[in-house]
PDB file of C-alpha atoms in Angstrom:
ATOM      1  CA  GLU A   1      25.651  12.873 -13.205  1.00 54.00           C
ATOM      2  CA  GLY A   2      26.950  10.137 -15.487  1.00 50.00           C
ATOM      3  CA  LYS A   3      28.786   7.241 -13.866  1.00 56.00           C
ATOM      4  CA  ALA A   4      28.640   8.868 -10.437  1.00 64.00           C
ATOM      5  CA  MET A   5      24.835   8.925 -10.552  1.00 60.00           C
ATOM      6  CA  SER A   6      24.774   5.311 -11.747  1.00 55.00           C
ATOM      7  CA  LYS A   7      26.837   4.207  -8.767  1.00 63.00           C
ATOM      8  CA  VAL A   8      24.660   6.127  -6.308  1.00 67.00           C
ATOM      9  CA  LEU A   9      21.507   4.718  -7.897  1.00 62.00           C
ATOM     10  CA  SER A  10      22.888   1.188  -7.709  1.00 60.00           C
ATOM     11  CA  VAL A  11      23.571   1.525  -3.984  1.00 68.00           C
ATOM     12  CA  THR A  12      20.244   3.177  -3.106  1.00 71.00           C
ATOM     13  CA  GLN A  13      18.200   0.774  -5.229  1.00 65.00           C
ATOM     14  CA  ALA A  14      20.020  -2.153  -3.627  1.00 66.00           C
ATOM     15  CA  PHE A  15      18.884  -0.994  -0.196  1.00 71.00           C
ATOM     16  CA  MET A  16      15.306  -0.492  -1.427  1.00 70.00           C
ATOM     17  CA  LEU A  17      15.191  -4.061  -2.730  1.00 66.00           C
ATOM     18  CA  ILE A  18      17.049  -5.753   0.085  1.00 69.00           C
ATOM     19  CA  ALA A  19      15.325  -4.016   3.004  1.00 74.00           C
ATOM     20  CA  PRO A  20      11.905  -5.700   2.578  1.00 71.00           C
ATOM     21  CA  MET A  21      13.649  -9.054   2.158  1.00 68.00           C
ATOM     22  CA  LEU A  22      15.757  -8.703   5.274  1.00 73.00           C
ATOM     23  CA  ALA A  23      12.825  -7.465   7.379  1.00 78.00           C
ATOM     24  CA  PRO A  24      11.248 -10.925   7.939  1.00 74.00           C
ATOM     25  CA  VAL A  25      14.654 -12.372   8.806  1.00 74.00           C
ATOM     26  CA  LEU A  26      15.340  -9.655  11.367  1.00 81.00           C
ATOM     27  CA  GLY A  27      11.786  -9.985  12.683  1.00 81.00           C
ATOM     28  CA  ALA A  28      12.282 -13.713  13.231  1.00 77.00           C
ATOM     29  CA  LEU A  29      15.530 -13.052  15.103  1.00 82.00           C
ATOM     30  CA  ILE A  30      13.817 -10.485  17.329  1.00 87.00           C
ATOM     31  CA  LEU A  31      10.991 -12.891  18.156  1.00 82.00           C
ATOM     32  CA  LYS A  32      13.542 -15.479  19.288  1.00 83.00           C
ATOM     33  CA  VAL A  33      14.706 -13.234  22.128  1.00 88.00           C
ATOM     34  CA  ALA A  34      11.639 -11.049  22.785  1.00 88.00           C
ATOM     35  CA  ASP A  35       7.864 -10.855  22.241  1.00 89.00           C
ATOM     36  CA  TRP A  36       6.009  -9.241  19.319  1.00 86.00           C
ATOM     37  CA  LYS A  37       5.988  -5.823  21.002  1.00 90.00           C
ATOM     38  CA  MET A  38       9.745  -5.612  20.518  1.00 92.00           C
ATOM     39  CA  THR A  39       9.292  -5.603  16.737  1.00 89.00           C
ATOM     40  CA  PHE A  40       7.403  -2.302  16.981  1.00 92.00           C
ATOM     41  CA  ILE A  41      10.036  -0.895  19.325  1.00 94.00           C
ATOM     42  CA  ALA A  42      12.669  -1.850  16.748  1.00 91.00           C
ATOM     43  CA  LEU A  43      10.632  -0.082  14.048  1.00 90.00           C
ATOM     44  CA  ALA A  44      10.431   3.039  16.214  1.00 94.00           C
ATOM     45  CA  ILE A  45      14.215   2.995  16.748  1.00 94.00           C
ATOM     46  CA  LEU A  46      14.921   2.547  13.025  1.00 90.00           C
ATOM     47  CA  THR A  47      12.459   5.312  12.160  1.00 92.00           C
ATOM     48  CA  GLY A  48      14.176   7.592  14.678  1.00 95.00           C
ATOM     49  CA  VAL A  49      17.558   6.880  13.084  1.00 93.00           C
ATOM     50  CA  SER A  50      16.080   7.676   9.660  1.00 89.00           C
ATOM     51  CA  LEU A  51      14.630  10.923  11.000  1.00 93.00           C
ATOM     52  CA  VAL A  52      17.999  11.991  12.372  1.00 94.00           C
ATOM     53  CA  GLY A  53      19.579  11.203   9.031  1.00 90.00           C
ATOM     54  CA  ALA A  54      16.932  13.282   7.256  1.00 87.00           C
ATOM     55  CA  PHE A  55      17.690  16.287   9.468  1.00 90.00           C
ATOM     56  CA  LEU A  56      21.397  15.941   8.680  1.00 89.00           C
ATOM     57  CA  LEU A  57      20.820  16.094   4.924  1.00 83.00           C
ATOM     58  CA  GLN A  58      22.008  19.263   3.247  1.00 82.00           C
ATOM     59  CA  GLU A  59      20.691  20.684  -0.026  1.00 76.00           C
ATOM     60  CA  THR A  60      23.391  20.634  -2.700  1.00 75.00           C
ATOM     61  CA  LEU A  61      21.416  22.368  -5.441  1.00 70.00           C
ATOM     62  CA  PRO A  62      22.501  26.008  -5.907  1.00 76.00           C
ATOM     63  CA  VAL A  63      19.988  28.541  -4.557  1.00 74.00           C
ATOM     64  CA  GLN A  64      19.338  30.038  -7.986  1.00 72.00           C
ATOM     65  CA  GLU A  65      18.343  26.624  -9.359  1.00 68.00           C
ATOM     66  CA  ARG A  66      15.931  25.718  -6.568  1.00 70.00           C
ATOM     67  CA  THR A  67      12.194  25.833  -7.181  1.00 70.00           C
ATOM     68  CA  GLN A  68      10.326  28.747  -5.658  1.00 70.00           C
ATOM     69  CA  SER A  69       6.890  27.130  -5.890  1.00 69.00           C
ATOM     70  CA  SER A  70       4.815  26.076  -2.895  1.00 71.00           C
ATOM     71  CA  THR A  71       4.487  22.525  -1.635  1.00 71.00           C
ATOM     72  CA  ILE A  72       1.057  22.167  -3.255  1.00 76.00           C
ATOM     73  CA  GLN A  73       2.400  23.408  -6.578  1.00 71.00           C
ATOM     74  CA  SER A  74       5.295  20.956  -6.334  1.00 71.00           C
ATOM     75  CA  ILE A  75       2.890  18.080  -5.725  1.00 74.00           C
ATOM     76  CA  LEU A  76       0.706  19.131  -8.657  1.00 73.00           C
ATOM     77  CA  GLY A  77       3.872  19.373 -10.740  1.00 71.00           C
ATOM     78  CA  LEU A  78       4.200  15.594 -10.510  1.00 79.00           C
ATOM     79  CA  ARG A  79       1.478  15.377 -13.150  1.00 81.00           C
ATOM     80  CA  LYS A  80       3.811  16.968 -15.678  1.00 80.00           C
ATOM     81  CA  VAL A  81       6.307  14.152 -15.198  1.00 81.00           C
ATOM     82  CA  ALA A  82       3.658  11.416 -15.138  1.00 82.00           C
ATOM     83  CA  LYS A  83       2.090  12.696 -18.392  1.00 84.00           C
ATOM     84  CA  ASN A  84       5.404  12.367 -20.234  1.00 82.00           C
ATOM     85  CA  PRO A  85       5.002   9.206 -22.399  1.00 83.00           C
ATOM     86  CA  ASN A  86       8.787   8.710 -22.575  1.00 82.00           C
ATOM     87  CA  PHE A  87       9.013   8.611 -18.806  1.00 85.00           C
ATOM     88  CA  THR A  88       5.848   6.688 -17.943  1.00 89.00           C
ATOM     89  CA  SER A  89       6.191   3.952 -20.571  1.00 89.00           C
ATOM     90  CA  LEU A  90       9.731   3.015 -19.569  1.00 89.00           C
ATOM     91  CA  LEU A  91       8.790   3.242 -15.899  1.00 91.00           C
ATOM     92  CA  LEU A  92       6.006   0.716 -16.512  1.00 94.00           C
ATOM     93  CA  VAL A  93       8.473  -1.670 -18.167  1.00 94.00           C
ATOM     94  CA  GLY A  94      10.555  -1.747 -15.000  1.00 92.00           C
ATOM     95  CA  ALA A  95       7.608  -1.669 -12.591  1.00 94.00           C
ATOM     96  CA  PHE A  96       5.658  -4.515 -14.233  1.00 96.00           C
ATOM     97  CA  LEU A  97       8.736  -6.737 -14.389  1.00 95.00           C
ATOM     98  CA  ALA A  98       9.485  -6.071 -10.705  1.00 92.00           C
ATOM     99  CA  ALA A  99       5.873  -6.528  -9.501  1.00 94.00           C
ATOM    100  CA  PRO A 100       6.176 -10.316  -8.855  1.00 95.00           C
ATOM    101  CA  PHE A 101       8.944  -9.489  -6.369  1.00 91.00           C
ATOM    102  CA  MET A 102       6.235  -8.177  -4.027  1.00 91.00           C
ATOM    103  CA  ALA A 103       4.186 -11.330  -4.671  1.00 95.00           C
ATOM    104  CA  TYR A 104       7.210 -13.370  -3.594  1.00 94.00           C
ATOM    105  CA  LEU A 105       7.452 -11.374  -0.368  1.00 90.00           C
ATOM    106  CA  ALA A 106       3.795 -12.119   0.359  1.00 91.00           C
ATOM    107  CA  LEU A 107       3.959 -15.833  -0.471  1.00 95.00           C
ATOM    108  CA  ALA A 108       7.461 -16.926   0.514  1.00 93.00           C
ATOM    109  CA  SER A 109       6.639 -17.906   4.102  1.00 91.00           C
ATOM    110  CA  TYR A 110       3.619 -19.963   2.974  1.00 95.00           C
ATOM    111  CA  ILE A 111       5.642 -21.668   0.236  1.00 96.00           C
ATOM    112  CA  TYR A 112       8.543 -22.648   2.477  1.00 95.00           C
ATOM    113  CA  ILE A 113       6.819 -23.283   5.802  1.00 93.00           C
ATOM    114  CA  ASP A 114       3.370 -24.551   4.779  1.00 94.00           C
ATOM    115  CA  GLY A 115       4.303 -25.969   1.390  1.00 95.00           C
ATOM    116  CA  PHE A 116       7.718 -27.507   1.987  1.00 96.00           C
ATOM    117  CA  GLY A 117       7.330 -27.927   5.746  1.00 96.00           C
ATOM    118  CA  VAL A 118      10.590 -26.231   6.733  1.00 94.00           C
ATOM    119  CA  SER A 119      11.019 -24.543  10.096  1.00 88.00           C
ATOM    120  CA  GLU A 120      10.850 -20.780  10.621  1.00 81.00           C
ATOM    121  CA  THR A 121      14.621 -20.713  11.096  1.00 80.00           C
ATOM    122  CA  THR A 122      15.260 -22.633   7.871  1.00 88.00           C
ATOM    123  CA  PHE A 123      12.833 -20.351   6.043  1.00 88.00           C
ATOM    124  CA  SER A 124      14.819 -17.362   7.277  1.00 82.00           C
ATOM    125  CA  ILE A 125      17.975 -18.913   5.819  1.00 86.00           C
ATOM    126  CA  TYR A 126      16.387 -19.481   2.400  1.00 91.00           C
ATOM    127  CA  PHE A 127      14.941 -15.984   2.486  1.00 87.00           C
ATOM    128  CA  ALA A 128      18.300 -14.494   3.452  1.00 84.00           C
ATOM    129  CA  ILE A 129      20.081 -16.359   0.636  1.00 89.00           C
ATOM    130  CA  ASN A 130      17.688 -14.856  -1.894  1.00 90.00           C
ATOM    131  CA  ALA A 131      18.181 -11.423  -0.346  1.00 84.00           C
ATOM    132  CA  ALA A 132      21.951 -11.817  -0.590  1.00 84.00           C
ATOM    133  CA  ALA A 133      21.665 -12.879  -4.235  1.00 88.00           C
ATOM    134  CA  SER A 134      19.579  -9.767  -4.935  1.00 85.00           C
ATOM    135  CA  ILE A 135      22.613  -7.660  -4.080  1.00 83.00           C
ATOM    136  CA  LEU A 136      24.319  -9.031  -7.195  1.00 85.00           C
ATOM    137  CA  GLY A 137      21.992  -7.076  -9.484  1.00 84.00           C
ATOM    138  CA  PRO A 138      22.943  -3.555  -8.337  1.00 80.00           C
ATOM    139  CA  VAL A 139      26.581  -4.624  -7.921  1.00 79.00           C
ATOM    140  CA  MET A 140      26.662  -5.918 -11.502  1.00 82.00           C
ATOM    141  CA  TYR A 141      25.054  -2.723 -12.759  1.00 78.00           C
ATOM    142  CA  MET A 142      27.550  -0.649 -10.813  1.00 76.00           C
ATOM    143  CA  ARG A 143      30.364  -2.640 -12.409  1.00 75.00           C
ATOM    144  CA  PHE A 144      29.120  -3.119 -15.963  1.00 70.00           C
ATOM    145  CA  GLY A 145      26.280  -0.617 -16.443  1.00 65.00           C
ATOM    146  CA  ALA A 146      24.098  -1.474 -19.431  1.00 60.00           C
ATOM    147  CA  ALA A 147      27.070  -3.405 -20.928  1.00 59.00           C
ATOM    148  CA  GLY A 148      26.377  -2.150 -24.435  1.00 61.00           C
ATOM    149  CA  SER A 149      22.905  -1.811 -25.919  1.00 77.00           C
ATOM    150  CA  VAL A 150      20.146  -1.111 -23.400  1.00 81.00           C
ATOM    151  CA  LYS A 151      17.656  -2.785 -25.733  1.00 86.00           C
ATOM    152  CA  LYS A 152      19.643  -6.029 -25.707  1.00 87.00           C
ATOM    153  CA  VAL A 153      19.999  -5.931 -21.925  1.00 88.00           C
ATOM    154  CA  ILE A 154      16.247  -5.520 -21.453  1.00 91.00           C
ATOM    155  CA  ASN A 155      15.499  -8.243 -24.017  1.00 92.00           C
ATOM    156  CA  VAL A 156      17.876 -10.680 -22.307  1.00 92.00           C
ATOM    157  CA  GLY A 157      16.448  -9.768 -18.901  1.00 93.00           C
ATOM    158  CA  ILE A 158      12.909 -10.531 -20.059  1.00 96.00           C
ATOM    159  CA  ILE A 159      14.011 -13.881 -21.508  1.00 96.00           C
ATOM    160  CA  VAL A 160      15.756 -14.850 -18.254  1.00 96.00           C
ATOM    161  CA  ALA A 161      12.651 -13.807 -16.302  1.00 96.00           C
ATOM    162  CA  ILE A 162      10.495 -16.094 -18.474  1.00 97.00           C
ATOM    163  CA  ILE A 163      12.905 -18.995 -17.873  1.00 97.00           C
ATOM    164  CA  SER A 164      12.695 -18.415 -14.122  1.00 97.00           C
ATOM    165  CA  ALA A 165       8.878 -18.371 -14.147  1.00 97.00           C
ATOM    166  CA  VAL A 166       8.693 -21.548 -16.250  1.00 97.00           C
ATOM    167  CA  LEU A 167      11.148 -23.339 -13.931  1.00 97.00           C
ATOM    168  CA  ILE A 168       9.063 -22.402 -10.896  1.00 97.00           C
ATOM    169  CA  LEU A 169       5.871 -23.580 -12.609  1.00 96.00           C
ATOM    170  CA  THR A 170       7.344 -26.907 -13.768  1.00 97.00           C
ATOM    171  CA  VAL A 171       9.908 -27.982 -11.161  1.00 97.00           C
ATOM    172  CA  GLY A 172       9.558 -25.396  -8.395  1.00 96.00           C
ATOM    173  CA  SER A 173       7.452 -27.685  -6.238  1.00 96.00           C
ATOM    174  CA  THR A 174      10.157 -30.389  -6.238  1.00 96.00           C
ATOM    175  CA  GLY A 175      11.827 -29.013  -3.123  1.00 96.00           C
ATOM    176  CA  PRO A 176      12.887 -25.821  -1.357  1.00 96.00           C
ATOM    177  CA  ILE A 177      16.377 -25.752  -2.895  1.00 96.00           C
ATOM    178  CA  ILE A 178      15.041 -26.174  -6.446  1.00 97.00           C
ATOM    179  CA  PHE A 179      12.470 -23.458  -5.787  1.00 97.00           C
ATOM    180  CA  LEU A 180      15.156 -21.138  -4.426  1.00 97.00           C
ATOM    181  CA  LEU A 181      17.427 -21.703  -7.417  1.00 96.00           C
ATOM    182  CA  SER A 182      14.526 -21.194  -9.805  1.00 97.00           C
ATOM    183  CA  TYR A 183      13.486 -17.884  -8.277  1.00 97.00           C
ATOM    184  CA  VAL A 184      16.875 -16.438  -7.384  1.00 95.00           C
ATOM    185  CA  ILE A 185      17.697 -15.703 -11.029  1.00 95.00           C
ATOM    186  CA  TYR A 186      14.519 -13.616 -11.215  1.00 95.00           C
ATOM    187  CA  SER A 187      15.624 -11.699  -8.127  1.00 92.00           C
ATOM    188  CA  ILE A 188      18.958 -10.906  -9.751  1.00 92.00           C
ATOM    189  CA  VAL A 189      17.281  -9.745 -12.973  1.00 91.00           C
ATOM    190  CA  THR A 190      14.797  -7.454 -11.222  1.00 89.00           C
ATOM    191  CA  SER A 191      17.458  -6.018  -8.900  1.00 87.00           C
ATOM    192  CA  TYR A 192      19.609  -5.296 -11.984  1.00 88.00           C
ATOM    193  CA  PHE A 193      16.707  -3.675 -13.814  1.00 87.00           C
ATOM    194  CA  ARG A 194      15.788  -1.326 -10.955  1.00 84.00           C
ATOM    195  CA  PRO A 195      18.943   0.876 -11.127  1.00 82.00           C
ATOM    196  CA  LEU A 196      19.042   0.484 -14.934  1.00 85.00           C
ATOM    197  CA  ILE A 197      15.521   1.872 -15.380  1.00 85.00           C
ATOM    198  CA  SER A 198      16.102   4.526 -12.712  1.00 82.00           C
ATOM    199  CA  ASP A 199      19.318   5.617 -14.411  1.00 80.00           C
ATOM    200  CA  LEU A 200      17.601   5.895 -17.812  1.00 81.00           C
ATOM    201  CA  LEU A 201      14.662   7.841 -16.436  1.00 81.00           C
ATOM    202  CA  LEU A 202      16.642  10.299 -14.341  1.00 76.00           C
ATOM    203  CA  SER A 203      19.286  10.789 -17.036  1.00 73.00           C
ATOM    204  CA  ALA A 204      16.541  11.714 -19.507  1.00 69.00           C
ATOM    205  CA  THR A 205      15.018  14.199 -17.060  1.00 70.00           C
ATOM    206  CA  LYS A 206      16.883  17.460 -17.371  1.00 63.00           C
ATOM    207  CA  THR A 207      14.724  19.292 -14.838  1.00 64.00           C
ATOM    208  CA  ASP A 208      12.401  18.267 -12.004  1.00 70.00           C
ATOM    209  CA  VAL A 209      14.646  15.345 -11.076  1.00 71.00           C
ATOM    210  CA  GLY A 210      13.074  15.263  -7.615  1.00 73.00           C
ATOM    211  CA  ALA A 211       9.585  14.990  -9.103  1.00 79.00           C
ATOM    212  CA  ALA A 212      10.791  12.298 -11.485  1.00 80.00           C
ATOM    213  CA  SER A 213      12.265  10.318  -8.606  1.00 80.00           C
ATOM    214  CA  SER A 214       9.009  10.629  -6.643  1.00 83.00           C
ATOM    215  CA  VAL A 215       6.858   9.449  -9.548  1.00 87.00           C
ATOM    216  CA  MET A 216       9.286   6.607 -10.236  1.00 86.00           C
ATOM    217  CA  ASN A 217       9.203   5.273  -6.673  1.00 85.00           C
ATOM    218  CA  PHE A 218       5.425   5.738  -6.514  1.00 89.00           C
ATOM    219  CA  GLY A 219       5.023   3.764  -9.733  1.00 91.00           C
ATOM    220  CA  PHE A 220       7.182   0.872  -8.526  1.00 90.00           C
ATOM    221  CA  THR A 221       5.278   0.779  -5.214  1.00 90.00           C
ATOM    222  CA  VAL A 222       1.765   0.876  -6.696  1.00 94.00           C
ATOM    223  CA  VAL A 223       2.449  -1.724  -9.403  1.00 95.00           C
ATOM    224  CA  GLY A 224       4.295  -3.848  -6.838  1.00 93.00           C
ATOM    225  CA  SER A 225       1.229  -3.736  -4.575  1.00 94.00           C
ATOM    226  CA  ILE A 226      -0.907  -4.962  -7.465  1.00 96.00           C
ATOM    227  CA  GLY A 227       1.565  -7.801  -7.927  1.00 95.00           C
ATOM    228  CA  MET A 228       1.158  -8.710  -4.263  1.00 94.00           C
ATOM    229  CA  VAL A 229      -2.639  -8.776  -4.635  1.00 95.00           C
ATOM    230  CA  VAL A 230      -2.510 -10.946  -7.769  1.00 96.00           C
ATOM    231  CA  GLY A 231      -0.058 -13.350  -6.149  1.00 95.00           C
ATOM    232  CA  SER A 232      -2.362 -13.699  -3.126  1.00 94.00           C
ATOM    233  CA  LEU A 233      -5.410 -14.788  -5.126  1.00 94.00           C
ATOM    234  CA  ALA A 234      -6.913 -18.234  -4.602  1.00 91.00           C
ATOM    235  CA  TRP A 235      -4.529 -20.175  -6.833  1.00 94.00           C
ATOM    236  CA  SER A 236      -4.371 -23.975  -6.761  1.00 92.00           C
ATOM    237  CA  SER A 237      -1.042 -23.706  -4.921  1.00 95.00           C
ATOM    238  CA  TYR A 238       1.224 -20.929  -3.715  1.00 96.00           C
ATOM    239  CA  ILE A 239       4.034 -21.966  -6.055  1.00 96.00           C
ATOM    240  CA  SER A 240       1.877 -22.095  -9.181  1.00 96.00           C
ATOM    241  CA  GLY A 241       0.267 -18.829  -8.089  1.00 96.00           C
ATOM    242  CA  LEU A 242       3.650 -17.141  -7.914  1.00 97.00           C
ATOM    243  CA  ALA A 243       4.724 -18.585 -11.285  1.00 97.00           C
ATOM    244  CA  ILE A 244       1.475 -17.514 -12.978  1.00 97.00           C
ATOM    245  CA  THR A 245       1.764 -14.057 -11.421  1.00 97.00           C
ATOM    246  CA  MET A 246       5.286 -13.796 -12.821  1.00 97.00           C
ATOM    247  CA  LEU A 247       4.121 -14.866 -16.294  1.00 97.00           C
ATOM    248  CA  ILE A 248       1.200 -12.407 -16.217  1.00 97.00           C
ATOM    249  CA  PHE A 249       3.399  -9.445 -15.388  1.00 97.00           C
ATOM    250  CA  ILE A 250       6.165 -10.550 -17.744  1.00 97.00           C
ATOM    251  CA  SER A 251       3.567 -10.672 -20.525  1.00 97.00           C
ATOM    252  CA  ILE A 252       2.409  -7.153 -19.687  1.00 97.00           C
ATOM    253  CA  THR A 253       6.047  -6.053 -19.603  1.00 96.00           C
ATOM    254  CA  ILE A 254       6.586  -7.461 -23.095  1.00 96.00           C
ATOM    255  CA  LEU A 255       3.521  -5.624 -24.437  1.00 95.00           C
ATOM    256  CA  VAL A 256       4.637  -2.312 -22.937  1.00 94.00           C
ATOM    257  CA  TRP A 257       8.198  -2.895 -24.151  1.00 93.00           C
ATOM    258  CA  PHE A 258       7.012  -3.505 -27.721  1.00 92.00           C
ATOM    259  CA  TYR A 259       4.977  -0.314 -27.481  1.00 90.00           C
ATOM    260  CA  VAL A 260       8.031   1.611 -26.306  1.00 88.00           C
ATOM    261  CA  LEU A 261      10.078   0.286 -29.219  1.00 86.00           C
ATOM    262  CA  LYS A 262       7.415   0.885 -31.877  1.00 85.00           C
ATOM    263  CA  ALA A 263       5.782   4.146 -30.759  1.00 79.00           C
ATOM    264  CA  LYS A 264       7.105   7.078 -32.762  1.00 68.00           C
ATOM    265  CA  SER A 265       6.179   9.505 -29.979  1.00 64.00           C
ATOM    266  CA  ILE A 266       8.590   7.793 -27.579  1.00 65.00           C
ATOM    267  CA  LYS A 267      12.239   8.570 -28.065  1.00 67.00           C
ATOM    268  CA  PHE A 268      15.128   7.434 -25.880  1.00 62.00           C
ATOM    269  CA  ASP A 269      18.878   7.396 -26.210  1.00 61.00           C
ATOM    270  CA  TRP A 270      19.411   3.641 -25.822  1.00 55.00           C
ATOM    271  CA  LYS A 271      23.213   3.839 -25.932  1.00 54.00           C
TER     272      LYS A 271
END
């Protein structure tokens, strides 16, 4: 609970954000020394390691506090969390703002390799730099937390996200370095928001924390997938498509955020 949970969330959310960004880099390295089949072997090995880790996990919740319901009942219990307007509305704020991240994952190789004409190796370097910058978000949250008012932090984050999208739309096509610098600030903002939103949601959930965590991750994944689809539409260019996708989801984020602030039925401790 408290600061301890914030630190754990920052670390876990960092891995969740960085993993899909490092995957293409690692895949490119594998293909340099082996054929495509090796990538699936690597996936099998990593999955096996994860499975071993899962078996080593131990339940820390006292027996008397554990749920006695069946698996089906636990799954159906997710509806209770999802129907909570406090939970769902704030989740959507974070999920919509993070959705263009998935669009970036889908378009990055086309932007750098097809658009700017860089090599696969150079693309991996640009991609890795952005992944490394994404670590700053969770690290900053671990160090500073919300740094005062949560409302102000979210407002500033949205403003910075808009600046990033506008830079990509206006000067992003100038060159790969300009594009990287324009997008990297968005990566930092979204990677900072992920543990912030997670911390707020789980801190406000007194019971069914496991269900809340499941709904939260499901929400980020589904909305992120929509972002990937929107970013992959037939835009005039990949760069403008990414920028427009960012602006679309930022606009939706703003609408949901205003609703959260104005709705009397939604109450949060923003301190």
